[in-house]
Every structure is written in structure tokens, then in C-alpha cells.
Amino acid sequence: MAIQSQNISQALQQALADAFEQAQPLQLRGSGSKAFLGSSAEGQPLDVTGHRGVINYEPRELVITVRAGTPLGELETLLAAEGQMLPFEPPHFGAAATLGGTVACGLSGPRRPYTGALRDFVLGTTLVNGRGQVLRFGGEVMKNVAGYDVSRLMVGAMGTLGLLLDVSMKVLPRPEQECTLVQELEPGQAIERANRLAATPLPLSGACYDGLRLYLRLSGSGQGVEAARRSLGGEALPADDPFWSRLREQELPFFDSALPLWRLSVPATTPPLDLPGKQLIDWGGAQRWLVSEVAPETILQAAARHGGHARRYRGGDAQSRASTLPAEPVMKLHRQLKQAFDPKAILNPGRLFPEL
Amino acid sequence: MAGSVDNPKIDKPGLVRALGRFLSAGQIIHETEALRPYECDGLSAYRQLPLLVVLPENAEQVRQVMQCCHQRGVPVVARGAATGLSGGALPLADGVLLSLARLNSILDIDPLARTARVQPGVRNLAISEAVAEHGLYYAPDPSSQIACTIGGNVAENSGGVHCLKYGLTVHNVLELKVVTAEGELITLGGAALDSPGYDLLALMIGSEGMLGIVVEVLVKLLPTPQRAQVLLAAFDDVSKAANAVGDVIAAGIIPAGLEMMDGLAIRAAEDFVQAGYPVEAEAMLLCELDGANEEVSAQLARVRQQLLDSGAIEVRTAQDEAQRALFWKGRKSAFPAVGRISPDYYCMDGTVPRKRLAEVLLETSRLSQQFQLPVANVFHAGDGNLHPLILYDANQPGELKRAEDLGAAILELCVRVGGTITGEHGVGHEKIHQMCVQFSAVELEQFHALKRAFDPQSLLNPGKAIPQPKRCSEYKALGGDTLIPPSARTGGE
């Protein structure tokens, strides 16, 4: 099995080296569970799902290193057996979702504002750059400032800077206890309350407003959660209620719509957005989901006005502009970085932004 | 060292005149004696007078300085409080030293959003002091936090004793305003939790002044825990203490801080501040737990039992806030305490997997004997981040060189067990050779390509952090001795 994976990583390196030689664009493909995100890449498909398996997992070290094609579900099952978890609670968006795809898309779930984002838990990566060279950055240790932080740069780069071979992640113990409290509020009150509570030492691990009710999740030791629950009040959801996993996977009724779904990332204290359509507020106010037919420009402008950015997540006209772009001087750095990692633009061209 | 004062390419009087168009005379230092205080950072073994020093007072002046230097091809080294321990702010003889000390205002505090917008010259501790009235604090707390600035923290991705639970600088900064090598002002990140495109914010943090000059920082603030409590555990054996670190974490507890000191460090600290440390112990751990009152109580009992099970000969809980502060005072003053028992000391900064701690400490002790220089250990054990302090006397011929060689051997040991040559101090000038041990030639070339994407002329802190692959070949050829695993050596020095 190990030999086979070794062969696969060599085959992947060779595929990129050949593509570099021939200036042949490649479309890196995991399970395809997040193919709907961003623009589509041009190029010859390269299936990376065969490169899977755990390289090293030592629960005592709170570190796991896995090949990028490893299914996320398998990884989470393995961690759960040791009482641990991926702290950023990533959405899967499909049963076959891989860790590599999750890292490339940089997706984090409801726990993000309180525990951290995917990029916060990346300790190291091995990647193949656009020249077909295998490079290792970071490692399995908690603190490492030798060289530039290339590992975190890969998070959310949509495979445009390198093909991930393996990723080392920091993991955390699962909380002993969790509890979700629900309270009916007006949208403005819900945002205010989520922020006010986040400024107090409560073991918050989720704050979502579904348009009617504010859901607050508490995670931690039995004593800590119990004390917080007493001080907060409100009605508790049954322990087996799947609210947070359905939120994470966009399976709540809110997401069941034929209209385009937009994600707006804004400062958490931004008041309710005055946009047509229906909204769901997650991340304690910092992530707003919008189901709306309104013109993309209107949404992008609203996000910018509040100091944030927006991206069409699902649906809509594939030809229309669908995301906030970095400001031009920052975009210039993007182009130069792309050139530094992938001089012949063979890696997922167009997947992140049309011009990259 | 690159260049010299006589570098014919640089017209110093012309540069001073050009800078004088937007800086006052008091903001440009160019007389040799006045330059003296700027010749080194916290790693004072390396010194170099800069061509001149500029002291801009706002971001616009920083932009103008960069534009001016860019036009003339003059290299620039940024400097905060110069508490860095890797020579990252070591000046260049033919370069401008750009001090950010006068950009020292806290611009805005937003208690509801839990953020503070500050200039780079604001001291780390000053942020926590300014926001304390809102029940908030800024989590990363390097030992130099009284003096070090947030701009320097960003450059080095500084940690501290609490980063085991609360992360490094990269986990606690939301946005940076940066002046590029060309003198353009850009914004990376933002007040939202992410931004479109590549994570240039993460890339900029820890880039050692090589990619841009930070002129404004939006930091994340955390609520002050309801209660913090510290345990002190004494051990009669260093390995037992090292293994206890993994045992606590394996029990599912992430302490706010988990620090270790060896016998030499314990006794030096005790002599210095009388913290009540167990001076007869071979090692001790300080374990801080924080959170809700009930939670801390429950964890205290569990951790105490775990430490005893792991072989502690004594476990003490700080009786009150004063004793807790005293326990930490001993730890935080351990470096100067060691400074009192030796004419000079050299602080290293490797990180290793926690499970290799005991083995690395034993090997360090063996290397200490081999090089005939004492080593004190006081470090962030929970993160596996070692700080061996090598005691030496710079006035004894050859001792500095021996200390450097011992340091190099320890760092290479860290790499060999799966660790890194620097956990939080940065590569700077100091560890440039050891980068050759940790990275391959193609990896180093990728770093250089990345640097060129931001700084095509290589004007920002050139020569630091990333070695030229050619120099690595030379190092490996000349310094081959230190690259051989010590266990493979025959005999001592």
C-alpha cells in the first residue's frame, strides 16, 4: 500500500513535470464535491484521488499527516476514534470529499470564529509546484517560522499554486460536552447578542441566526458548559439535534432554493444587510448567506460598503461576475506569485480568478 | 556582510538630501556616533552600523522612504524595538535602517467587534493594557512583551507562553496595511474573517521584513478568562518532566501554557527573583489552566493527578493571584537570570515533536559536555519549542565560535528528529546556514522566487532568512563537521 502511494506521488510529480515541459494546462480533480465553487479550470483533467492514506497519526502529538486524496469522512472517523477532531469543522459537500480539496478551497464550518479557520491548523504540506518539483514546507511541529509560510498560502489557492501531496494538520480533543441554546430574536438583536457574548469568557463554539432564532452552541468541559448554560438561559435543543451539521452541509431548509446562493464575508458587527432575498447569519455575524435574484453588482457593492467581500456560491449565470476581486495592487502580487510557483500556468488556470 | 560604506553605487549625501524633502532633520540620523545605538538587535553578538537611520512618523512617510530607496536601489532594513533574537534587524552597511518606533499610536479599539487597530511601533503589552477595561486582551505574549512591538511580532510571527492554547501572531491578526518594496500601500486581510484570493496575510506574517513594511495592524482581542490558575510540578529527572508534558496533553487537556525549566534555569531564576521554586529539582513544569471557574477547578484536580502519575515529586498550586504572578515572574525573567550567572549567553530556538523532548534534552546535555559550555533550558514545552541558553564568555578567545558551533549542532539535532531550526525567533542573520540543513536547493529557490514576486530588486532586508543555494553548498563543504550526526563522531572536540 505504501509502495503504491509512493508510486502515485511519483506519477503525479511526473504528470506535472511533463505538463510543464509541454505547457499543458491541467485541471486537478479530487472527488469533484466542490466543483461548483469558483470558476471552472481549463485543461486536461488529472485525477488525484488515488493518492490517499494516513502517513502519520499520533494522538498524543495532536498532529495528523495524510495524503491529500484521503476522504475527509475517513479522516474524521479515525480522529473520532481517538476522541479528537479537525477543529475547523469543515463542510464536506459530498460523501467522497477529500482533505486536499477541502484545503485547496479553504473551507471552515460553524466553529470557525471561536476555534479558528482551516488555515490556522495547517502545520505543513508537501506539494508539487508548476515546474514539477516536489517541495516540503512546515512540518509536524506546532511552531515553525523557518522560511515563508507557504503551507498556509496553499489554503484557498484552489490548486493554482501547487498540487498538494500531503498535509499535516493540528487536531484537538473533542469537547467533553456540547449544548445548543435557542432564542427568538430580531436580526439586529441577534447580531448584537452574538458579538456581546463572544466578548465574554463563555465556551462559545457556534452562533447562527436562521431568520427567526439565534442558535448558540457551547462546547467544553462538562462543568464549563453547564455553568455557561445556567448563565445564558434559553431553550436547549435535544443533544442529538443535527442543526450544526445541517448548517455546515447547507442542508437546512434555508438552502433549499432554486435561486442563486451568495456568501458575504463581513465584519461580525455589521448590521442586517439591506438586500432583497432571504438571509441566514452564521459565524456570529461574520458570514451571511443570501438567497437572492438581485444583480451581482448590488451584492458585491453591499459587501464592499461594509468592509467585506462576496462570492456567488451556487447557481446563477455562470457568465456573470460572481466574486469580489482583490484590489489591483494586491491582484498584481497574485499574478507575480502565480508566476513564481507556476510559470507556465499549467495548474488549474482560471479556477480561482479568470486571470490566474 | 553585504556592501560597505564605500559602496560606490550609493550616493549617501544625495540620499540624505532626497529623504530631507519629506523628513525633518531630526528624522534622519547619519553621524556615526548617533548611529551606534542602532548597530544591533537583541542578538548583540552581531553588529553593523547602518548607512543611515530614518524615523518616519506616519505611513505616508514610510511610503515616501520606500519610494525614494526603491528609485535609488538602496536596501532597507525595518526595525521595531529591536528585541529580536536572530539578528533580523541587523543593519546593512549600505542600507537604510527604517525605524518604526515613532508609529506608536493605538488608533481604535472596538470592544464589541473585539479588535484593536494599532500602529506597528505599539508595544505588545500596551495593547492588552489599553483594552483591559473592556475585559479583553491580546493573546500572544512573548517574554519581551514589555518592550517588543506588534510590528516586530508580525515580522517574526511571535509566540509566547500562551500560544499553546491561543496561537501565534498569525492566529491573532486580522488585517495588515503594508508598504511594498516599490512604496505602494496595500491592505491584506480585513475586518471580516477572510478575504478573496491568496492568503497573503498569513504569508506576510513571519516573513521577517523581507516582503513588505507593516504600517498598521488590526489585531483580534480575546475575552479575559474568568479564572487562571497555575500548577508548579517538580521532578528529579529531566526526562520524566519532558514525558509528563505529553501525558497532560494526551489526557485531553490543552493548558493555556505549559513551560519547562531545568535545574540550572530553576536555580538561576530563584536566585534572581525568589519565586519560591524547588531549587533541588532537576526540572519543573509550570502549567496554567484557564477558563470558567468550575472548569478550571475540575481540570486542576485532573492535571495534578496526571503530573503525580507522570513522576512529579511535588505539585503545588499557586495559593493566590500574587503567588501565580510570582511563579510566572520566575519564568519570564529566566533569561536575564541566566545572564547574571554567565558573562554572555546565546539563546537558541528549535522546535521538536513533543515526544522527542526527553531525547533531545539528553542529547543537548551530551553536546554541552562535548563543547564544554553549560546549557540552561527554559522553554515552551507544550509546543515542543526549546530555548537552550548556551553560557559562554565572549572575552575568552574562541568561546563565541564554540557557542555558535554548539548552537548549530543543537539546531541540526532538532531538524534530524523532525523539528525545525526556529519556532518563534526567526532565521534572520543568525540561522541562515541552518536553513541549508532544513530545506533542499529547490525549496530555497522557491522561497527566492516568492521573494521576487514581492521585491524584484531584493531591497527589503536582503541577505536574511533565506540563504542562496550556492552558499549552502559552501557551508556544507566547509562546515561538514557539524552536519555529521553527533553520535557518529569519534571522540570530542
PDB file of N, CA and C in Angstrom, chain A residues 11-88:
ATOM      1  N   ALA A  11       4.061   9.413  -9.790  1.00  0.00           N
ATOM      2  CA  ALA A  11       3.302   9.566 -11.041  1.00  0.00           C
ATOM      3  C   ALA A  11       2.731  10.987 -11.132  1.00  0.00           C
ATOM      4  N   LEU A  12       2.270  11.507  -9.997  1.00  0.00           N
ATOM      5  CA  LEU A  12       1.709  12.870 -10.004  1.00  0.00           C
ATOM      6  C   LEU A  12       2.809  13.884 -10.304  1.00  0.00           C
ATOM      7  N   GLN A  13       3.957  13.666  -9.681  1.00  0.00           N
ATOM      8  CA  GLN A  13       5.068  14.581  -9.953  1.00  0.00           C
ATOM      9  C   GLN A  13       5.436  14.531 -11.440  1.00  0.00           C
ATOM     10  N   GLN A  14       5.490  13.310 -11.971  1.00  0.00           N
ATOM     11  CA  GLN A  14       5.857  13.153 -13.375  1.00  0.00           C
ATOM     12  C   GLN A  14       4.827  13.829 -14.283  1.00  0.00           C
ATOM     13  N   ALA A  15       3.549  13.675 -13.910  1.00  0.00           N
ATOM     14  CA  ALA A  15       2.486  14.284 -14.719  1.00  0.00           C
ATOM     15  C   ALA A  15       2.674  15.802 -14.776  1.00  0.00           C
ATOM     16  N   LEU A  16       3.044  16.401 -13.633  1.00  0.00           N
ATOM     17  CA  LEU A  16       3.242  17.853 -13.618  1.00  0.00           C
ATOM     18  C   LEU A  16       4.523  18.256 -14.349  1.00  0.00           C
ATOM     19  N   ALA A  17       5.561  17.423 -14.200  1.00  0.00           N
ATOM     20  CA  ALA A  17       6.809  17.724 -14.903  1.00  0.00           C
ATOM     21  C   ALA A  17       6.586  17.669 -16.417  1.00  0.00           C
ATOM     22  N   ASP A  18       5.821  16.675 -16.875  1.00  0.00           N
ATOM     23  CA  ASP A  18       5.508  16.569 -18.307  1.00  0.00           C
ATOM     24  C   ASP A  18       4.667  17.755 -18.764  1.00  0.00           C
ATOM     25  N   ALA A  19       3.677  18.093 -17.931  1.00  0.00           N
ATOM     26  CA  ALA A  19       2.790  19.209 -18.296  1.00  0.00           C
ATOM     27  C   ALA A  19       3.598  20.502 -18.393  1.00  0.00           C
ATOM     28  N   PHE A  20       4.564  20.663 -17.492  1.00  0.00           N
ATOM     29  CA  PHE A  20       5.428  21.858 -17.536  1.00  0.00           C
ATOM     30  C   PHE A  20       6.223  21.864 -18.837  1.00  0.00           C
ATOM     31  N   GLU A  21       6.780  20.716 -19.142  1.00  0.00           N
ATOM     32  CA  GLU A  21       7.578  20.567 -20.372  1.00  0.00           C
ATOM     33  C   GLU A  21       6.759  20.960 -21.596  1.00  0.00           C
ATOM     34  N   GLN A  22       5.520  20.482 -21.626  1.00  0.00           N
ATOM     35  CA  GLN A  22       4.678  20.694 -22.817  1.00  0.00           C
ATOM     36  C   GLN A  22       3.767  21.910 -22.687  1.00  0.00           C
ATOM     37  N   ALA A  23       3.893  22.636 -21.568  1.00  0.00           N
ATOM     38  CA  ALA A  23       2.999  23.772 -21.297  1.00  0.00           C
ATOM     39  C   ALA A  23       1.536  23.351 -21.448  1.00  0.00           C
ATOM     40  N   GLN A  24       1.218  22.185 -20.894  1.00  0.00           N
ATOM     41  CA  GLN A  24      -0.130  21.625 -20.990  1.00  0.00           C
ATOM     42  C   GLN A  24      -0.929  21.941 -19.716  1.00  0.00           C
ATOM     43  N   PRO A  25      -1.932  22.807 -19.784  1.00  0.00           N
ATOM     44  CA  PRO A  25      -2.726  23.101 -18.571  1.00  0.00           C
ATOM     45  C   PRO A  25      -3.410  21.846 -18.033  1.00  0.00           C
ATOM     46  N   LEU A  26      -3.474  21.779 -16.704  1.00  0.00           N
ATOM     47  CA  LEU A  26      -4.105  20.647 -16.032  1.00  0.00           C
ATOM     48  C   LEU A  26      -5.256  21.130 -15.161  1.00  0.00           C
ATOM     49  N   GLN A  27      -6.262  20.291 -15.070  1.00  0.00           N
ATOM     50  CA  GLN A  27      -7.379  20.540 -14.173  1.00  0.00           C
ATOM     51  C   GLN A  27      -7.261  19.502 -13.058  1.00  0.00           C
ATOM     52  N   LEU A  28      -6.855  19.927 -11.866  1.00  0.00           N
ATOM     53  CA  LEU A  28      -6.641  18.990 -10.763  1.00  0.00           C
ATOM     54  C   LEU A  28      -8.003  18.588 -10.207  1.00  0.00           C
ATOM     55  N   ARG A  29      -8.235  17.291 -10.115  1.00  0.00           N
ATOM     56  CA  ARG A  29      -9.559  16.841  -9.682  1.00  0.00           C
ATOM     57  C   ARG A  29      -9.501  15.869  -8.514  1.00  0.00           C
ATOM     58  N   GLY A  30     -10.182  16.260  -7.416  1.00  0.00           N
ATOM     59  CA  GLY A  30     -10.397  15.328  -6.322  1.00  0.00           C
ATOM     60  C   GLY A  30     -11.709  14.618  -6.585  1.00  0.00           C
ATOM     61  N   SER A  31     -12.582  14.608  -5.584  1.00  0.00           N
ATOM     62  CA  SER A  31     -13.855  13.905  -5.780  1.00  0.00           C
ATOM     63  C   SER A  31     -14.836  14.742  -6.600  1.00  0.00           C
ATOM     64  N   GLY A  32     -14.558  16.004  -6.770  1.00  0.00           N
ATOM     65  CA  GLY A  32     -15.479  16.876  -7.504  1.00  0.00           C
ATOM     66  C   GLY A  32     -16.591  17.434  -6.639  1.00  0.00           C
ATOM     67  N   SER A  33     -16.516  17.210  -5.325  1.00  0.00           N
ATOM     68  CA  SER A  33     -17.610  17.658  -4.452  1.00  0.00           C
ATOM     69  C   SER A  33     -17.722  19.178  -4.399  1.00  0.00           C
ATOM     70  N   LYS A  34     -16.643  19.903  -4.706  1.00  0.00           N
ATOM     71  CA  LYS A  34     -16.678  21.360  -4.647  1.00  0.00           C
ATOM     72  C   LYS A  34     -16.474  21.989  -6.023  1.00  0.00           C
ATOM     73  N   ALA A  35     -16.778  21.200  -7.060  1.00  0.00           N
ATOM     74  CA  ALA A  35     -16.603  21.698  -8.432  1.00  0.00           C
ATOM     75  C   ALA A  35     -17.487  22.925  -8.674  1.00  0.00           C
ATOM     76  N   PHE A  36     -18.568  23.045  -7.905  1.00  0.00           N
ATOM     77  CA  PHE A  36     -19.473  24.179  -8.105  1.00  0.00           C
ATOM     78  C   PHE A  36     -18.871  25.508  -7.652  1.00  0.00           C
ATOM     79  N   LEU A  37     -17.810  25.438  -6.825  1.00  0.00           N
ATOM     80  CA  LEU A  37     -17.232  26.670  -6.250  1.00  0.00           C
ATOM     81  C   LEU A  37     -16.298  27.353  -7.225  1.00  0.00           C
ATOM     82  N   GLY A  38     -16.371  28.647  -7.326  1.00  0.00           N
ATOM     83  CA  GLY A  38     -15.435  29.403  -8.159  1.00  0.00           C
ATOM     84  C   GLY A  38     -15.682  29.175  -9.638  1.00  0.00           C
ATOM     85  N   SER A  39     -14.693  29.533 -10.433  1.00  0.00           N
ATOM     86  CA  SER A  39     -14.839  29.329 -11.876  1.00  0.00           C
ATOM     87  C   SER A  39     -14.326  27.940 -12.220  1.00  0.00           C
ATOM     88  N   SER A  40     -14.573  27.512 -13.434  1.00  0.00           N
ATOM     89  CA  SER A  40     -14.062  26.192 -13.798  1.00  0.00           C
ATOM     90  C   SER A  40     -12.685  26.360 -14.431  1.00  0.00           C
ATOM     91  N   ALA A  41     -11.833  25.376 -14.146  1.00  0.00           N
ATOM     92  CA  ALA A  41     -10.470  25.434 -14.683  1.00  0.00           C
ATOM     93  C   ALA A  41     -10.464  24.882 -16.094  1.00  0.00           C
ATOM     94  N   GLU A  42      -9.524  25.387 -16.877  1.00  0.00           N
ATOM     95  CA  GLU A  42      -9.335  24.806 -18.205  1.00  0.00           C
ATOM     96  C   GLU A  42      -8.213  23.786 -18.101  1.00  0.00           C
ATOM     97  N   GLY A  43      -8.200  22.848 -19.004  1.00  0.00           N
ATOM     98  CA  GLY A  43      -7.074  21.921 -19.037  1.00  0.00           C
ATOM     99  C   GLY A  43      -7.478  20.469 -18.974  1.00  0.00           C
ATOM    100  N   GLN A  44      -6.443  19.652 -19.079  1.00  0.00           N
ATOM    101  CA  GLN A  44      -6.643  18.209 -19.091  1.00  0.00           C
ATOM    102  C   GLN A  44      -6.855  17.720 -17.663  1.00  0.00           C
ATOM    103  N   PRO A  45      -7.933  16.956 -17.420  1.00  0.00           N
ATOM    104  CA  PRO A  45      -8.182  16.525 -16.034  1.00  0.00           C
ATOM    105  C   PRO A  45      -7.066  15.616 -15.511  1.00  0.00           C
ATOM    106  N   LEU A  46      -6.708  15.828 -14.236  1.00  0.00           N
ATOM    107  CA  LEU A  46      -5.742  14.959 -13.566  1.00  0.00           C
ATOM    108  C   LEU A  46      -6.378  14.498 -12.258  1.00  0.00           C
ATOM    109  N   ASP A  47      -6.684  13.218 -12.187  1.00  0.00           N
ATOM    110  CA  ASP A  47      -7.363  12.652 -11.015  1.00  0.00           C
ATOM    111  C   ASP A  47      -6.341  12.409  -9.903  1.00  0.00           C
ATOM    112  N   VAL A  48      -6.563  13.010  -8.741  1.00  0.00           N
ATOM    113  CA  VAL A  48      -5.594  12.876  -7.646  1.00  0.00           C
ATOM    114  C   VAL A  48      -6.145  12.034  -6.488  1.00  0.00           C
ATOM    115  N   THR A  49      -7.319  11.439  -6.668  1.00  0.00           N
ATOM    116  CA  THR A  49      -7.964  10.746  -5.535  1.00  0.00           C
ATOM    117  C   THR A  49      -7.256   9.443  -5.153  1.00  0.00           C
ATOM    118  N   GLY A  50      -6.429   8.910  -6.049  1.00  0.00           N
ATOM    119  CA  GLY A  50      -5.732   7.664  -5.700  1.00  0.00           C
ATOM    120  C   GLY A  50      -4.645   7.866  -4.661  1.00  0.00           C
ATOM    121  N   HIS A  51      -4.242   9.126  -4.473  1.00  0.00           N
ATOM    122  CA  HIS A  51      -3.154   9.420  -3.542  1.00  0.00           C
ATOM    123  C   HIS A  51      -3.733   9.614  -2.149  1.00  0.00           C
ATOM    124  N   ARG A  52      -4.000   8.519  -1.467  1.00  0.00           N
ATOM    125  CA  ARG A  52      -4.704   8.602  -0.190  1.00  0.00           C
ATOM    126  C   ARG A  52      -4.019   7.784   0.897  1.00  0.00           C
ATOM    127  N   GLY A  53      -4.449   8.002   2.113  1.00  0.00           N
ATOM    128  CA  GLY A  53      -3.929   7.220   3.228  1.00  0.00           C
ATOM    129  C   GLY A  53      -3.241   8.086   4.271  1.00  0.00           C
ATOM    130  N   VAL A  54      -3.239   7.572   5.493  1.00  0.00           N
ATOM    131  CA  VAL A  54      -2.619   8.291   6.601  1.00  0.00           C
ATOM    132  C   VAL A  54      -1.121   8.008   6.603  1.00  0.00           C
ATOM    133  N   ILE A  55      -0.311   9.034   6.675  1.00  0.00           N
ATOM    134  CA  ILE A  55       1.143   8.854   6.738  1.00  0.00           C
ATOM    135  C   ILE A  55       1.593   8.742   8.188  1.00  0.00           C
ATOM    136  N   ASN A  56       1.014   9.563   9.030  1.00  0.00           N
ATOM    137  CA  ASN A  56       1.411   9.554  10.432  1.00  0.00           C
ATOM    138  C   ASN A  56       0.287  10.137  11.279  1.00  0.00           C
ATOM    139  N   TYR A  57      -0.092   9.411  12.304  1.00  0.00           N
ATOM    140  CA  TYR A  57      -1.074   9.966  13.242  1.00  0.00           C
ATOM    141  C   TYR A  57      -0.677   9.550  14.642  1.00  0.00           C
ATOM    142  N   GLU A  58      -0.343  10.542  15.451  1.00  0.00           N
ATOM    143  CA  GLU A  58      -0.041  10.261  16.836  1.00  0.00           C
ATOM    144  C   GLU A  58      -0.910  11.144  17.694  1.00  0.00           C
ATOM    145  N   PRO A  59      -1.967  10.565  18.253  1.00  0.00           N
ATOM    146  CA  PRO A  59      -2.915  11.375  19.022  1.00  0.00           C
ATOM    147  C   PRO A  59      -2.238  12.213  20.109  1.00  0.00           C
ATOM    148  N   ARG A  60      -1.206  11.661  20.754  1.00  0.00           N
ATOM    149  CA  ARG A  60      -0.522  12.417  21.822  1.00  0.00           C
ATOM    150  C   ARG A  60       0.105  13.697  21.300  1.00  0.00           C
ATOM    151  N   GLU A  61       0.482  13.702  20.030  1.00  0.00           N
ATOM    152  CA  GLU A  61       1.139  14.872  19.450  1.00  0.00           C
ATOM    153  C   GLU A  61       0.133  15.883  18.925  1.00  0.00           C
ATOM    154  N   LEU A  62      -1.146  15.512  18.868  1.00  0.00           N
ATOM    155  CA  LEU A  62      -2.203  16.355  18.299  1.00  0.00           C
ATOM    156  C   LEU A  62      -1.899  16.715  16.845  1.00  0.00           C
ATOM    157  N   VAL A  63      -1.305  15.770  16.119  1.00  0.00           N
ATOM    158  CA  VAL A  63      -0.930  16.030  14.729  1.00  0.00           C
ATOM    159  C   VAL A  63      -1.302  14.830  13.872  1.00  0.00           C
ATOM    160  N   ILE A  64      -1.804  15.118  12.678  1.00  0.00           N
ATOM    161  CA  ILE A  64      -2.020  14.043  11.711  1.00  0.00           C
ATOM    162  C   ILE A  64      -1.490  14.490  10.357  1.00  0.00           C
ATOM    163  N   THR A  65      -0.807  13.565   9.667  1.00  0.00           N
ATOM    164  CA  THR A  65      -0.329  13.843   8.310  1.00  0.00           C
ATOM    165  C   THR A  65      -0.969  12.830   7.378  1.00  0.00           C
ATOM    166  N   VAL A  66      -1.700  13.332   6.404  1.00  0.00           N
ATOM    167  CA  VAL A  66      -2.379  12.427   5.471  1.00  0.00           C
ATOM    168  C   VAL A  66      -2.129  12.856   4.036  1.00  0.00           C
ATOM    169  N   ARG A  67      -2.227  11.891   3.148  1.00  0.00           N
ATOM    170  CA  ARG A  67      -2.142  12.209   1.723  1.00  0.00           C
ATOM    171  C   ARG A  67      -3.405  12.967   1.330  1.00  0.00           C
ATOM    172  N   ALA A  68      -3.224  13.859   0.368  1.00  0.00           N
ATOM    173  CA  ALA A  68      -4.291  14.827   0.093  1.00  0.00           C
ATOM    174  C   ALA A  68      -5.563  14.193  -0.461  1.00  0.00           C
ATOM    175  N   GLY A  69      -5.456  13.013  -1.103  1.00  0.00           N
ATOM    176  CA  GLY A  69      -6.659  12.388  -1.652  1.00  0.00           C
ATOM    177  C   GLY A  69      -7.478  11.621  -0.633  1.00  0.00           C
ATOM    178  N   THR A  70      -7.040  11.617   0.620  1.00  0.00           N
ATOM    179  CA  THR A  70      -7.758  10.889   1.670  1.00  0.00           C
ATOM    180  C   THR A  70      -9.153  11.479   1.862  1.00  0.00           C
ATOM    181  N   PRO A  71     -10.188  10.625   1.852  1.00  0.00           N
ATOM    182  CA  PRO A  71     -11.526  11.168   2.083  1.00  0.00           C
ATOM    183  C   PRO A  71     -11.640  11.802   3.468  1.00  0.00           C
ATOM    184  N   LEU A  72     -12.258  12.968   3.504  1.00  0.00           N
ATOM    185  CA  LEU A  72     -12.434  13.718   4.744  1.00  0.00           C
ATOM    186  C   LEU A  72     -13.196  12.883   5.780  1.00  0.00           C
ATOM    187  N   GLY A  73     -14.192  12.155   5.306  1.00  0.00           N
ATOM    188  CA  GLY A  73     -15.009  11.333   6.203  1.00  0.00           C
ATOM    189  C   GLY A  73     -14.161  10.278   6.903  1.00  0.00           C
ATOM    190  N   GLU A  74     -13.280   9.632   6.155  1.00  0.00           N
ATOM    191  CA  GLU A  74     -12.399   8.612   6.742  1.00  0.00           C
ATOM    192  C   GLU A  74     -11.503   9.228   7.806  1.00  0.00           C
ATOM    193  N   LEU A  75     -10.986  10.383   7.470  1.00  0.00           N
ATOM    194  CA  LEU A  75     -10.090  11.092   8.385  1.00  0.00           C
ATOM    195  C   LEU A  75     -10.813  11.437   9.688  1.00  0.00           C
ATOM    196  N   GLU A  76     -12.036  11.950   9.559  1.00  0.00           N
ATOM    197  CA  GLU A  76     -12.778  12.346  10.759  1.00  0.00           C
ATOM    198  C   GLU A  76     -13.146  11.142  11.617  1.00  0.00           C
ATOM    199  N   THR A  77     -13.448  10.009  10.968  1.00  0.00           N
ATOM    200  CA  THR A  77     -13.771   8.786  11.711  1.00  0.00           C
ATOM    201  C   THR A  77     -12.559   8.322  12.516  1.00  0.00           C
ATOM    202  N   LEU A  78     -11.410   8.387  11.868  1.00  0.00           N
ATOM    203  CA  LEU A  78     -10.164   7.989  12.528  1.00  0.00           C
ATOM    204  C   LEU A  78      -9.885   8.867  13.744  1.00  0.00           C
ATOM    205  N   LEU A  79     -10.066  10.176  13.579  1.00  0.00           N
ATOM    206  CA  LEU A  79      -9.820  11.103  14.689  1.00  0.00           C
ATOM    207  C   LEU A  79     -10.824  10.868  15.815  1.00  0.00           C
ATOM    208  N   ALA A  80     -12.079  10.663  15.440  1.00  0.00           N
ATOM    209  CA  ALA A  80     -13.135  10.486  16.452  1.00  0.00           C
ATOM    210  C   ALA A  80     -12.847   9.264  17.320  1.00  0.00           C
ATOM    211  N   ALA A  81     -12.257   8.221  16.717  1.00  0.00           N
ATOM    212  CA  ALA A  81     -11.950   7.010  17.478  1.00  0.00           C
ATOM    213  C   ALA A  81     -10.936   7.294  18.582  1.00  0.00           C
ATOM    214  N   GLU A  82     -10.183   8.372  18.425  1.00  0.00           N
ATOM    215  CA  GLU A  82      -9.204   8.762  19.453  1.00  0.00           C
ATOM    216  C   GLU A  82      -9.697   9.953  20.268  1.00  0.00           C
ATOM    217  N   GLY A  83     -10.966  10.282  20.114  1.00  0.00           N
ATOM    218  CA  GLY A  83     -11.521  11.412  20.876  1.00  0.00           C
ATOM    219  C   GLY A  83     -11.010  12.750  20.381  1.00  0.00           C
ATOM    220  N   GLN A  84     -10.652  12.815  19.098  1.00  0.00           N
ATOM    221  CA  GLN A  84     -10.136  14.080  18.556  1.00  0.00           C
ATOM    222  C   GLN A  84     -10.942  14.506  17.337  1.00  0.00           C
ATOM    223  N   MET A  85     -10.633  15.707  16.841  1.00  0.00           N
ATOM    224  CA  MET A  85     -11.387  16.243  15.700  1.00  0.00           C
ATOM    225  C   MET A  85     -10.552  17.264  14.931  1.00  0.00           C
ATOM    226  N   LEU A  86     -11.006  17.562  13.696  1.00  0.00           N
ATOM    227  CA  LEU A  86     -10.489  18.711  12.970  1.00  0.00           C
ATOM    228  C   LEU A  86     -11.196  19.926  13.568  1.00  0.00           C
ATOM    229  N   PRO A  87     -10.449  20.852  14.160  1.00  0.00           N
ATOM    230  CA  PRO A  87     -11.093  21.903  14.949  1.00  0.00           C
ATOM    231  C   PRO A  87     -11.905  22.899  14.123  1.00  0.00           C
ATOM    232  N   PHE A  88     -11.685  22.934  12.795  1.00  0.00           N
ATOM    233  CA  PHE A  88     -12.359  23.947  11.983  1.00  0.00           C
ATOM    234  C   PHE A  88     -13.655  23.437  11.381  1.00  0.00           C
TER     235      PHE A  88
END
